[in-house]
Coordinates of C-alpha atoms in Angstrom, one line a residue:
Chain Z
X13 CA 0.0 0.0 0.0
X14 CA 2.8 2.4 1.0
X15 CA 4.6 1.7 -2.3
X16 CA 1.4 2.4 -4.3
X17 CA 1.1 5.8 -2.5
X18 CA 4.8 6.5 -3.0
X19 CA 4.6 5.6 -6.7
X20 CA 1.5 7.8 -7.1
X21 CA 3.3 10.7 -5.4
X22 CA 6.4 10.3 -7.5
X23 CA 4.3 10.1 -10.7
X24 CA 2.4 13.3 -9.7
X25 CA 5.6 15.1 -9.0
X26 CA 7.1 14.0 -12.3
X27 CA 4.0 15.1 -14.1
X28 CA 4.0 18.5 -12.6
X29 CA 7.8 18.9 -13.3
X30 CA 7.4 17.8 -16.9
X31 CA 4.4 20.1 -17.4
X32 CA 6.3 23.0 -16.0
X33 CA 9.3 22.2 -18.2
X34 CA 6.9 22.1 -21.2
X35 CA 5.6 25.5 -20.4
X36 CA 9.1 27.0 -20.1
X37 CA 10.0 25.3 -23.4
X38 CA 6.8 26.8 -25.0
X39 CA 7.7 30.2 -23.8
X40 CA 11.2 29.8 -25.3
X41 CA 9.8 28.8 -28.6
X42 CA 7.2 31.6 -28.6
X43 CA 9.8 34.2 -27.6
X44 CA 11.9 33.4 -30.7
X45 CA 8.8 33.1 -33.0
X46 CA 8.5 36.8 -34.1
X47 CA 12.2 37.1 -35.0
X48 CA 12.1 33.9 -37.1
X49 CA 8.8 34.9 -38.7
X50 CA 10.2 38.3 -39.7
X51 CA 13.9 37.5 -40.3
X52 CA 14.0 33.9 -41.5
X53 CA 10.7 33.4 -43.3
X54 CA 12.4 31.1 -45.9
X55 CA 12.9 28.4 -43.2
X56 CA 9.3 28.7 -42.2
X57 CA 8.0 28.3 -45.8
X58 CA 10.1 25.1 -46.1
X59 CA 8.5 23.7 -43.1
X60 CA 5.0 24.7 -44.3
X61 CA 5.8 22.6 -47.3
X62 CA 7.1 19.7 -45.2
X63 CA 4.2 19.6 -42.8
X64 CA 1.4 21.1 -44.9
X65 CA 1.9 20.3 -48.6
X66 CA 3.2 16.8 -47.9
X67 CA 0.1 16.0 -45.7
X68 CA -2.3 17.1 -48.5
X69 CA -2.9 13.7 -50.0
X70 CA -3.9 12.0 -46.7
X71 CA -6.1 15.0 -45.8
X72 CA -7.9 15.1 -49.1
X73 CA -8.6 11.4 -49.3
X74 CA -9.8 11.3 -45.7
X75 CA -11.9 14.4 -46.2
X76 CA -13.6 12.9 -49.2
X77 CA -14.6 9.8 -47.4
X78 CA -15.6 11.5 -44.2
X79 CA -17.9 13.8 -46.3
X80 CA -19.2 10.7 -48.1
X81 CA -20.1 9.0 -44.8
X82 CA -21.8 12.1 -43.6
X83 CA -23.9 12.1 -46.8
X84 CA -24.9 8.5 -46.3
X85 CA -25.6 8.8 -42.5
X86 CA -27.3 12.2 -42.9
X87 CA -29.6 10.9 -45.7
X88 CA -30.7 7.8 -43.9
X89 CA -31.5 9.7 -40.7
X90 CA -33.0 12.9 -42.2
X91 CA -35.1 10.9 -44.6
X92 CA -37.1 9.6 -41.6
X93 CA -38.3 13.2 -41.1
X94 CA -38.6 14.1 -44.8
X95 CA -35.7 16.5 -44.2
X96 CA -33.2 15.1 -46.6
X97 CA -32.8 18.5 -48.3
X98 CA -31.1 19.7 -45.1
X99 CA -28.3 17.3 -45.6
X100 CA -26.0 20.0 -46.8
X101 CA -26.5 22.1 -43.6
X102 CA -26.0 18.9 -41.5
X103 CA -22.7 18.1 -43.3
X104 CA -21.5 21.7 -43.4
X105 CA -22.0 22.2 -39.6
X106 CA -20.4 18.9 -38.8
X107 CA -17.4 19.5 -41.1
X108 CA -16.7 23.2 -40.5
X109 CA -17.2 23.2 -36.7
X110 CA -16.1 19.7 -35.6
X111 CA -14.9 17.1 -37.9
X112 CA -12.7 19.3 -40.1
X113 CA -10.5 20.6 -37.3
X114 CA -10.5 17.5 -35.1
X115 CA -9.9 14.9 -37.8
X116 CA -7.3 17.1 -39.5
X117 CA -5.5 17.6 -36.2
X118 CA -5.4 13.8 -35.6
X119 CA -4.2 13.1 -39.1
X120 CA -1.7 15.9 -38.7
X121 CA -0.3 14.3 -35.5
X122 CA 0.0 11.0 -37.3
X123 CA 1.6 12.3 -40.5
X124 CA 3.4 15.6 -39.7
X125 CA 3.8 15.4 -35.9
X126 CA 5.5 12.1 -36.0
X127 CA 7.8 13.3 -38.8
X128 CA 8.7 16.4 -36.8
X129 CA 9.4 14.5 -33.5
X130 CA 11.5 11.8 -35.1
X131 CA 13.5 14.3 -37.3
X132 CA 14.3 16.4 -34.3
X133 CA 15.0 13.4 -32.1
X134 CA 17.4 11.9 -34.7
X135 CA 19.1 15.3 -35.0
X136 CA 19.7 15.1 -31.3
X137 CA 20.8 11.5 -31.4
X138 CA 23.3 12.2 -34.1
X139 CA 24.8 15.2 -32.3
X140 CA 23.5 17.7 -34.9
X141 CA 21.9 19.9 -32.2
X142 CA 25.1 19.8 -30.1
X143 CA 27.1 20.6 -33.2
X144 CA 24.9 23.7 -33.8
X145 CA 25.5 24.8 -30.2
X146 CA 29.2 24.3 -30.7
X147 CA 29.0 26.5 -33.8
X148 CA 27.4 29.2 -31.6
X149 CA 24.0 28.7 -33.3
X150 CA 21.0 28.4 -31.0
X151 CA 19.0 25.4 -32.2
X152 CA 15.7 26.8 -30.8
X153 CA 15.3 29.6 -33.4
X154 CA 17.2 27.7 -36.2
X155 CA 15.5 24.2 -35.9
X156 CA 12.5 24.2 -33.5
X157 CA 10.8 27.5 -34.2
X158 CA 10.5 27.1 -38.0
X159 CA 9.1 23.7 -37.6
X160 CA 6.6 24.9 -34.9
X161 CA 5.5 27.9 -37.1
X162 CA 5.3 25.7 -40.2
X163 CA 2.8 23.5 -38.4
X164 CA 0.8 26.4 -37.0
X165 CA 0.5 28.0 -40.4
X166 CA -0.2 24.7 -42.2
X167 CA -3.0 23.5 -39.9
X168 CA -5.8 26.1 -40.7
X169 CA -5.0 25.6 -44.4
X170 CA -5.3 21.8 -44.1
X171 CA -8.5 22.2 -42.1
X172 CA -10.0 24.4 -44.9
X173 CA -9.0 21.9 -47.5
X174 CA -10.4 19.0 -45.5
X175 CA -13.8 20.8 -45.0
X176 CA -14.1 21.8 -48.6
X177 CA -13.2 18.3 -49.9
X178 CA -15.5 16.8 -47.2
X179 CA -18.4 19.0 -48.4
X180 CA -17.7 17.9 -52.0
X181 CA -17.8 14.3 -50.8
X182 CA -21.2 14.8 -49.2
X183 CA -22.4 16.5 -52.5
X184 CA -21.2 13.5 -54.5
X185 CA -23.1 11.0 -52.3
X186 CA -26.2 13.1 -51.6
X187 CA -26.8 14.8 -54.9
X188 CA -25.2 12.5 -57.4
X189 CA -26.0 9.1 -55.7
X190 CA -29.1 9.7 -53.6
X191 CA -30.7 12.4 -55.8
X192 CA -31.1 15.2 -53.3
X193 CA -31.9 18.4 -55.0
X194 CA -28.7 20.3 -55.8
X195 CA -30.2 23.7 -55.4
X196 CA -31.6 22.9 -52.0
X197 CA -28.3 21.3 -50.9
X198 CA -26.2 24.4 -51.6
X199 CA -28.8 27.1 -50.9
X200 CA -29.5 25.9 -47.4
X201 CA -25.8 25.9 -46.6
X202 CA -25.6 29.5 -47.9
X203 CA -28.5 30.7 -45.9
X204 CA -27.8 28.8 -42.6
X205 CA -24.0 28.8 -42.2
X206 CA -22.8 32.1 -40.6
X207 CA -19.4 33.6 -40.3
X208 CA -19.6 32.8 -36.6
X209 CA -19.7 29.0 -37.4
X210 CA -16.7 29.3 -39.7
X211 CA -14.8 31.4 -37.0
X212 CA -15.3 28.5 -34.6
X213 CA -13.6 26.2 -37.0
X214 CA -10.8 28.7 -37.6
X215 CA -10.2 29.2 -33.9
X216 CA -10.1 25.4 -33.3
X217 CA -7.7 24.9 -36.2
X218 CA -5.3 27.5 -34.9
X219 CA -5.4 26.1 -31.3
X220 CA -4.9 22.6 -32.5
X221 CA -2.1 23.7 -34.8
X222 CA -0.3 25.3 -31.9
X223 CA -0.9 22.3 -29.6
X224 CA 0.1 19.6 -32.2
X225 CA 3.2 21.4 -33.4
X226 CA 4.4 22.4 -29.9
X227 CA 3.9 18.8 -28.6
X228 CA 5.8 17.4 -31.6
X229 CA 8.8 19.7 -31.3
X230 CA 8.9 19.2 -27.5
X231 CA 8.8 15.4 -27.8
X232 CA 11.5 15.5 -30.4
X233 CA 13.8 17.9 -28.5
X234 CA 13.4 15.9 -25.3
X235 CA 13.7 12.5 -26.8
X236 CA 16.2 10.1 -25.2
X237 CA 19.0 10.1 -27.9
X238 CA 18.7 6.4 -28.8
X239 CA 16.7 4.5 -31.4
X240 CA 14.3 3.4 -28.7
X241 CA 14.0 6.9 -27.3
X242 CA 13.1 8.4 -30.7
X243 CA 10.6 5.7 -31.2
X244 CA 9.0 6.4 -27.9
X245 CA 8.9 10.1 -28.5
X246 CA 7.1 9.5 -31.8
X247 CA 4.5 7.4 -30.2
X248 CA 4.0 9.9 -27.4
X249 CA 3.6 12.7 -29.9
X250 CA 0.5 11.0 -31.4
X251 CA -1.0 9.9 -28.0
X252 CA -0.6 13.3 -26.3
X253 CA -1.7 15.3 -29.3
X254 CA -4.8 13.2 -29.7
X255 CA -5.7 13.7 -26.0
X256 CA -4.9 17.4 -26.1
X257 CA -6.9 18.0 -29.3
X258 CA -10.0 16.3 -27.9
X259 CA -9.8 18.1 -24.6
X260 CA -9.3 21.5 -26.3
X261 CA -12.1 20.7 -28.6
X262 CA -14.5 20.1 -25.7
X263 CA -13.4 23.3 -24.0
X264 CA -13.7 25.6 -27.1
X265 CA -17.0 24.1 -28.0
X266 CA -18.3 24.6 -24.5
X267 CA -17.2 28.3 -24.6
X268 CA -18.5 29.0 -28.1
X269 CA -21.7 27.1 -28.3
Chain V
X18 CA 36.8 45.9 -31.4
X19 CA 34.9 42.6 -31.3
X20 CA 34.7 40.3 -28.3
X21 CA 36.9 37.3 -28.6
X22 CA 37.6 38.0 -32.2
X23 CA 41.2 39.1 -32.0
X24 CA 42.7 36.6 -34.4
X25 CA 43.7 38.2 -37.7
X26 CA 41.4 37.4 -40.6
X27 CA 38.4 36.7 -38.3
X28 CA 35.3 37.6 -40.2
X29 CA 33.1 40.6 -39.2
X30 CA 30.4 39.5 -36.7
X31 CA 26.9 40.7 -37.0
X32 CA 25.9 44.0 -35.6
X33 CA 23.9 43.3 -32.4
X34 CA 26.7 41.2 -30.9
X35 CA 29.0 44.2 -30.8
X36 CA 26.7 45.8 -28.2
X37 CA 27.1 43.0 -25.6
X38 CA 29.3 43.3 -22.6
X39 CA 32.8 42.6 -23.6
X40 CA 35.2 40.2 -21.9
X41 CA 38.5 40.0 -23.6
X42 CA 40.5 36.8 -23.7
X43 CA 44.1 37.0 -22.5
X44 CA 45.9 36.0 -25.6
X45 CA 49.4 36.4 -24.2
X46 CA 49.5 33.8 -21.5
X47 CA 51.4 30.5 -22.1
X48 CA 48.4 28.3 -21.1
X49 CA 45.3 28.7 -23.1
X50 CA 43.1 26.5 -21.0
X51 CA 43.6 25.9 -17.2
X52 CA 41.5 23.3 -15.4
X53 CA 41.6 23.2 -11.6
X54 CA 40.1 20.8 -9.1
X55 CA 37.4 19.7 -11.6
X56 CA 34.7 17.4 -10.1
X57 CA 31.9 15.9 -12.1
X58 CA 29.6 12.9 -11.7
X59 CA 26.8 11.3 -13.6
X60 CA 24.2 9.9 -11.2
X61 CA 26.2 8.0 -8.6
X62 CA 29.2 7.4 -11.0
X63 CA 32.0 9.8 -10.2
X64 CA 33.8 10.8 -13.5
X65 CA 36.3 13.4 -12.3
X66 CA 37.4 13.8 -8.7
X67 CA 39.8 16.8 -8.6
X68 CA 41.2 17.0 -12.1
X69 CA 44.0 19.5 -12.8
X70 CA 45.5 20.2 -16.2
X71 CA 46.9 22.9 -18.4
X72 CA 46.7 23.1 -22.2
X73 CA 49.4 25.1 -23.8
X74 CA 48.8 27.6 -26.6
X75 CA 49.7 26.5 -30.1
X76 CA 50.3 22.9 -29.2
X77 CA 48.5 19.6 -30.1
X78 CA 47.3 18.2 -26.8
X79 CA 45.8 14.7 -26.5
X80 CA 43.6 13.2 -23.9
X81 CA 44.0 9.4 -23.8
X82 CA 42.7 6.8 -21.4
X83 CA 40.7 3.6 -21.1
X84 CA 37.0 3.6 -22.3
X85 CA 34.6 5.3 -19.9
X86 CA 37.2 7.5 -18.2
X87 CA 35.3 10.6 -19.3
X88 CA 37.5 12.0 -22.1
X89 CA 34.5 13.1 -24.2
X90 CA 32.9 14.4 -21.0
X91 CA 36.0 16.5 -20.4
X92 CA 35.6 18.1 -23.9
X93 CA 32.0 18.8 -23.2
X94 CA 33.0 20.5 -19.9
X95 CA 35.7 22.6 -21.6
X96 CA 33.1 23.8 -24.1
X97 CA 30.5 24.2 -21.4
X98 CA 28.0 21.8 -22.9
X99 CA 28.2 20.4 -19.3
X100 CA 28.7 22.3 -16.1
X101 CA 31.1 20.9 -13.4
X102 CA 29.9 20.4 -9.8
X103 CA 33.1 21.9 -8.5
X104 CA 36.3 23.4 -9.8
X105 CA 37.1 26.0 -12.5
X106 CA 37.9 26.0 -16.2
X107 CA 39.7 29.1 -17.5
X108 CA 40.0 29.7 -21.2
X109 CA 42.3 32.6 -22.0
X110 CA 42.1 33.8 -18.4
X111 CA 38.3 33.8 -18.3
X112 CA 36.3 31.5 -16.0
X113 CA 33.8 30.1 -18.5
X114 CA 31.3 29.5 -15.7
X115 CA 30.8 33.3 -15.4
X116 CA 29.8 33.8 -19.0
X117 CA 26.2 34.4 -20.0
X118 CA 24.7 32.7 -23.1
X119 CA 25.6 35.5 -25.5
X120 CA 29.2 35.6 -24.2
X121 CA 29.4 31.8 -24.3
X122 CA 28.2 31.7 -27.9
X123 CA 30.8 34.4 -28.9
X124 CA 33.5 32.3 -27.2
X125 CA 32.3 29.2 -29.1
X126 CA 32.9 31.1 -32.4
X127 CA 36.6 30.7 -31.6
X128 CA 36.1 27.0 -31.2
X129 CA 35.9 24.4 -34.0
X130 CA 34.7 20.9 -32.9
X131 CA 34.9 17.7 -34.8
X132 CA 32.3 15.3 -33.4
X133 CA 32.9 11.5 -33.3
X134 CA 30.2 10.8 -36.0
X135 CA 30.7 14.1 -37.9
X136 CA 27.3 15.5 -36.9
X137 CA 26.6 16.9 -40.3
X138 CA 23.2 18.5 -40.8
X139 CA 21.3 15.9 -42.7
X140 CA 19.0 18.3 -44.5
X141 CA 21.8 20.3 -46.1
X142 CA 24.3 19.2 -48.7
X143 CA 28.1 19.1 -48.2
X144 CA 28.6 22.7 -49.4
X145 CA 25.8 24.1 -47.3
X146 CA 27.1 22.2 -44.2
X147 CA 30.5 23.8 -44.5
X148 CA 28.9 27.2 -45.3
X149 CA 26.6 27.0 -42.3
X150 CA 28.7 28.8 -39.7
X151 CA 29.6 31.5 -42.3
X152 CA 25.9 32.1 -43.2
X153 CA 25.0 32.2 -39.5
X154 CA 27.7 34.5 -38.2
X155 CA 29.0 36.6 -41.1
X156 CA 27.7 38.9 -43.7
X157 CA 30.0 37.6 -46.5
X158 CA 28.7 37.7 -50.0
X159 CA 27.7 34.4 -51.6
X160 CA 30.7 34.6 -53.9
X161 CA 33.1 34.9 -51.0
X162 CA 31.4 32.2 -49.1
X163 CA 31.7 29.9 -52.1
X164 CA 35.4 30.8 -52.3
X165 CA 36.1 30.0 -48.6
X166 CA 34.0 26.8 -48.6
X167 CA 35.6 25.4 -51.7
X168 CA 39.1 26.2 -50.3
X169 CA 38.3 24.3 -47.1
X170 CA 36.8 21.4 -49.0
X171 CA 39.8 21.3 -51.2
X172 CA 42.0 21.1 -48.1
X173 CA 40.2 17.9 -47.0
X174 CA 40.1 16.5 -50.6
X175 CA 36.4 16.7 -51.0
X176 CA 35.8 19.7 -53.3
X177 CA 34.2 17.3 -55.8
X178 CA 31.7 16.1 -53.2
X179 CA 30.3 19.6 -52.6
X180 CA 26.8 18.8 -54.0
X181 CA 26.4 15.5 -52.3
X182 CA 24.1 14.9 -49.3
X183 CA 25.5 13.6 -46.0
X184 CA 23.6 10.4 -46.5
X185 CA 25.6 9.7 -49.7
X186 CA 29.0 10.0 -47.9
X187 CA 31.1 7.2 -46.3
X188 CA 32.0 7.5 -42.7
X189 CA 35.5 8.8 -43.5
X190 CA 34.2 11.3 -46.0
X191 CA 31.6 12.6 -43.5
X192 CA 34.4 13.1 -40.9
X193 CA 36.5 15.1 -43.4
X194 CA 33.5 17.3 -44.3
X195 CA 33.0 17.9 -40.6
X196 CA 36.6 18.8 -40.3
X197 CA 36.2 21.3 -43.2
X198 CA 33.2 22.8 -41.3
X199 CA 35.1 22.9 -38.0
X200 CA 37.9 25.0 -39.6
X201 CA 35.7 27.2 -41.8
X202 CA 35.6 30.0 -39.3
X203 CA 39.4 29.9 -38.8
X204 CA 39.0 29.0 -35.1
X205 CA 41.7 29.5 -32.5
X206 CA 41.0 26.1 -30.8
X207 CA 40.1 23.0 -32.7
X208 CA 38.7 20.0 -30.7
X209 CA 38.7 16.5 -32.2
X210 CA 36.6 13.8 -30.6
X211 CA 38.0 10.5 -31.7
X212 CA 39.1 11.7 -35.1
X213 CA 40.8 8.5 -36.2
X214 CA 38.1 5.9 -35.5
X215 CA 36.8 4.1 -38.6
X216 CA 39.1 5.8 -41.1
X217 CA 40.9 4.0 -43.8
X218 CA 44.8 4.3 -43.7
X219 CA 44.8 6.9 -46.5
X220 CA 42.2 9.1 -44.8
X221 CA 43.8 8.7 -41.5
X222 CA 47.2 9.8 -42.9
X223 CA 45.6 12.8 -44.5
X224 CA 43.8 13.8 -41.3
X225 CA 46.9 13.3 -39.1
X226 CA 49.0 15.5 -41.5
X227 CA 46.2 18.1 -41.7
X228 CA 45.9 18.4 -37.9
X229 CA 49.7 18.9 -37.6
X230 CA 49.9 21.3 -40.5
X231 CA 47.0 23.5 -39.4
X232 CA 48.5 23.6 -35.9
X233 CA 51.9 24.7 -37.2
X234 CA 50.9 27.1 -40.0
X235 CA 47.8 28.7 -38.5
X236 CA 48.9 28.7 -34.8
X237 CA 45.8 26.8 -33.8
X238 CA 45.6 25.1 -30.4
X239 CA 44.4 21.5 -31.0
X240 CA 42.8 19.1 -28.5
X241 CA 42.4 15.5 -29.5
X242 CA 40.6 12.8 -27.7
X243 CA 41.7 9.4 -28.9
X244 CA 42.4 5.8 -28.0
X245 CA 44.7 5.5 -30.9
X246 CA 48.2 5.5 -29.2
X247 CA 50.2 5.1 -32.4
X248 CA 48.4 8.0 -34.3
X249 CA 48.4 10.3 -31.3
X250 CA 52.1 9.7 -30.8
X251 CA 52.8 11.0 -34.3
X252 CA 50.8 14.2 -33.9
X253 CA 50.6 15.2 -30.3
X254 CA 53.1 17.5 -28.5
X255 CA 51.7 16.6 -25.1
X256 CA 49.4 13.8 -23.9
X257 CA 47.4 13.4 -20.7
X258 CA 46.5 9.9 -19.7
X259 CA 43.2 10.2 -17.7
X260 CA 42.2 7.4 -15.4
X261 CA 40.3 7.1 -12.2
X262 CA 38.9 10.6 -12.4
X263 CA 42.4 12.2 -12.4
X264 CA 45.4 12.8 -14.7
X265 CA 47.3 9.6 -14.2
X266 CA 50.3 10.8 -16.3
X267 CA 51.3 13.5 -18.7
X268 CA 54.1 14.4 -21.0
X269 CA 55.3 13.9 -24.6
X270 CA 54.4 10.6 -26.3
X271 CA 58.0 9.5 -25.9
X272 CA 58.0 10.3 -22.2
X273 CA 54.8 8.3 -21.8
X274 CA 56.1 5.4 -23.8
X275 CA 59.1 5.0 -21.5
X276 CA 57.3 5.8 -18.3
X277 CA 57.7 3.4 -15.4
X278 CA 54.1 3.6 -14.1
X279 CA 52.2 0.3 -14.5
X280 CA 49.1 2.0 -15.7
X281 CA 50.9 4.0 -18.3
X282 CA 52.8 1.0 -19.6
X283 CA 49.6 -1.1 -19.7
X284 CA 47.8 1.6 -21.8
X285 CA 50.6 2.6 -24.1
X286 CA 51.5 -1.1 -24.9
X287 CA 48.0 -2.4 -24.9
X288 CA 48.4 -5.1 -22.3
X289 CA 45.4 -7.0 -21.0
X290 CA 46.8 -7.4 -17.4
X291 CA 47.5 -4.4 -15.3
X292 CA 46.0 -1.9 -13.0
X293 CA 43.0 -1.4 -15.4
X294 CA 40.9 -4.6 -15.2
X295 CA 39.8 -6.1 -18.5
X296 CA 36.7 -7.6 -16.9
X297 CA 33.9 -5.5 -15.6
X298 CA 33.1 -6.2 -11.9
X299 CA 31.3 -9.6 -11.8
X300 CA 30.7 -12.5 -9.4
X301 CA 33.1 -15.5 -9.4
X302 CA 33.2 -17.1 -12.9
X303 CA 33.1 -20.7 -11.7
X304 CA 30.5 -20.0 -9.1
X305 CA 28.3 -18.3 -11.7
X306 CA 28.7 -21.1 -14.3
X307 CA 28.4 -24.1 -11.9
X308 CA 26.8 -22.7 -8.8
X309 CA 23.2 -22.5 -7.7
X310 CA 22.2 -19.8 -10.2
X311 CA 23.0 -22.2 -13.1
X312 CA 20.2 -24.5 -12.0

């Protein structure tokens, strides 16, 4: 019993210590962000390509199928109330406010977050970060901040692409396959969806972008510099990002609803 | 006048650094690096327990010793990648523990370090790897950077590999590119961490001659960590044999080779029996093979 209490206490202390270190690390990254954004934008653009453009295929394919599923589910449920014309609104709300940001963030963690964490972890394991320090180059603004900013910029763009392709997927299923009236489909979206709804999606995508990118660079930078350590850091990136995204999603929805 | 940048031909540093508080290195003293009463441990394992040594300006100094004696750790302490628990390290008369980060980074611009595995930046090609310190710390034109980088690559025999990626290089080539990068800023102190490991005889000969030539012609102070007694003997002016957390012996390679100490003789002549045990601490061999545990 005593050992259980002691383990619980040690784990709690370790959690608080790690969380505190993460916050200090986040402040360091944020402190250097303006200078990198203004002075070394080329590095950021390269990372937007690495994290954003290279994630486009997975985002577009998943978006298309998620939209298609929304079309099928929406039709079968709304048809019970003879409201199948509202399927466009149903899908638009679902995609823009919830599914777009959340699924994109989860896919981002799996595709780009793991790539970031393992790249930085391997740079550490192969002494590249130490070599930079020895060349009097601070690795935080040179390596970490561009990758963080790349992720933050890429996420809202990916969410926008996901939502658009998703809506197109719903259109394909509902209009082309299930013969819902195309005019009603798009007109109801135009009338019902407000800028407020889109803002909710934008806010979520920015928050998820900051969280997912920060967790990925943190895990990579703090990875144990061995093959096993980098592997663990990569796994933790996906797990922690998934939890953080869903918790933030609940909090933002609760505030904005 | 720029901090730490007193060597002739040192490139112009970027503007904001000039405004920092200046601490001038003493470039006249005989000893460039002085280490006194250095104590350091990792967890419960004591690495150094009161280490004292001096590194003379303009010489090639070697740290030798059995595996795990903390030679690489000592390099990391000298460059303040690690901080000692006790004791002082003075470089050019300045206690490096008193430097803030900006001052430390300016001091490091006078260092060149060759890592054991080269530590080339994997997302840049060979040319950009060597150009990296110049692009970060100077405002040289692209044309001048190209000139300097090709000169350094030519010195290590890899001018033709300028467009290759680090992943396309062999271990020896990567080490030579890393050496070109370490000397691209014309440092005052060049540190080599196991420079001879895994090199073919031709590359090894080139590197050994290069170390000696740079030291003699450019007046660089070189520090080498190596196990390789034969190669170190040909290049080093002074060697420190580190064992048991202290300097066990020091002197020129010839002095060490003829030393009477059992430890020095064991290391210099590669003998299995001596003060340094070949076997790590373990229970009795016979007992472990045939005793109760075996069942």
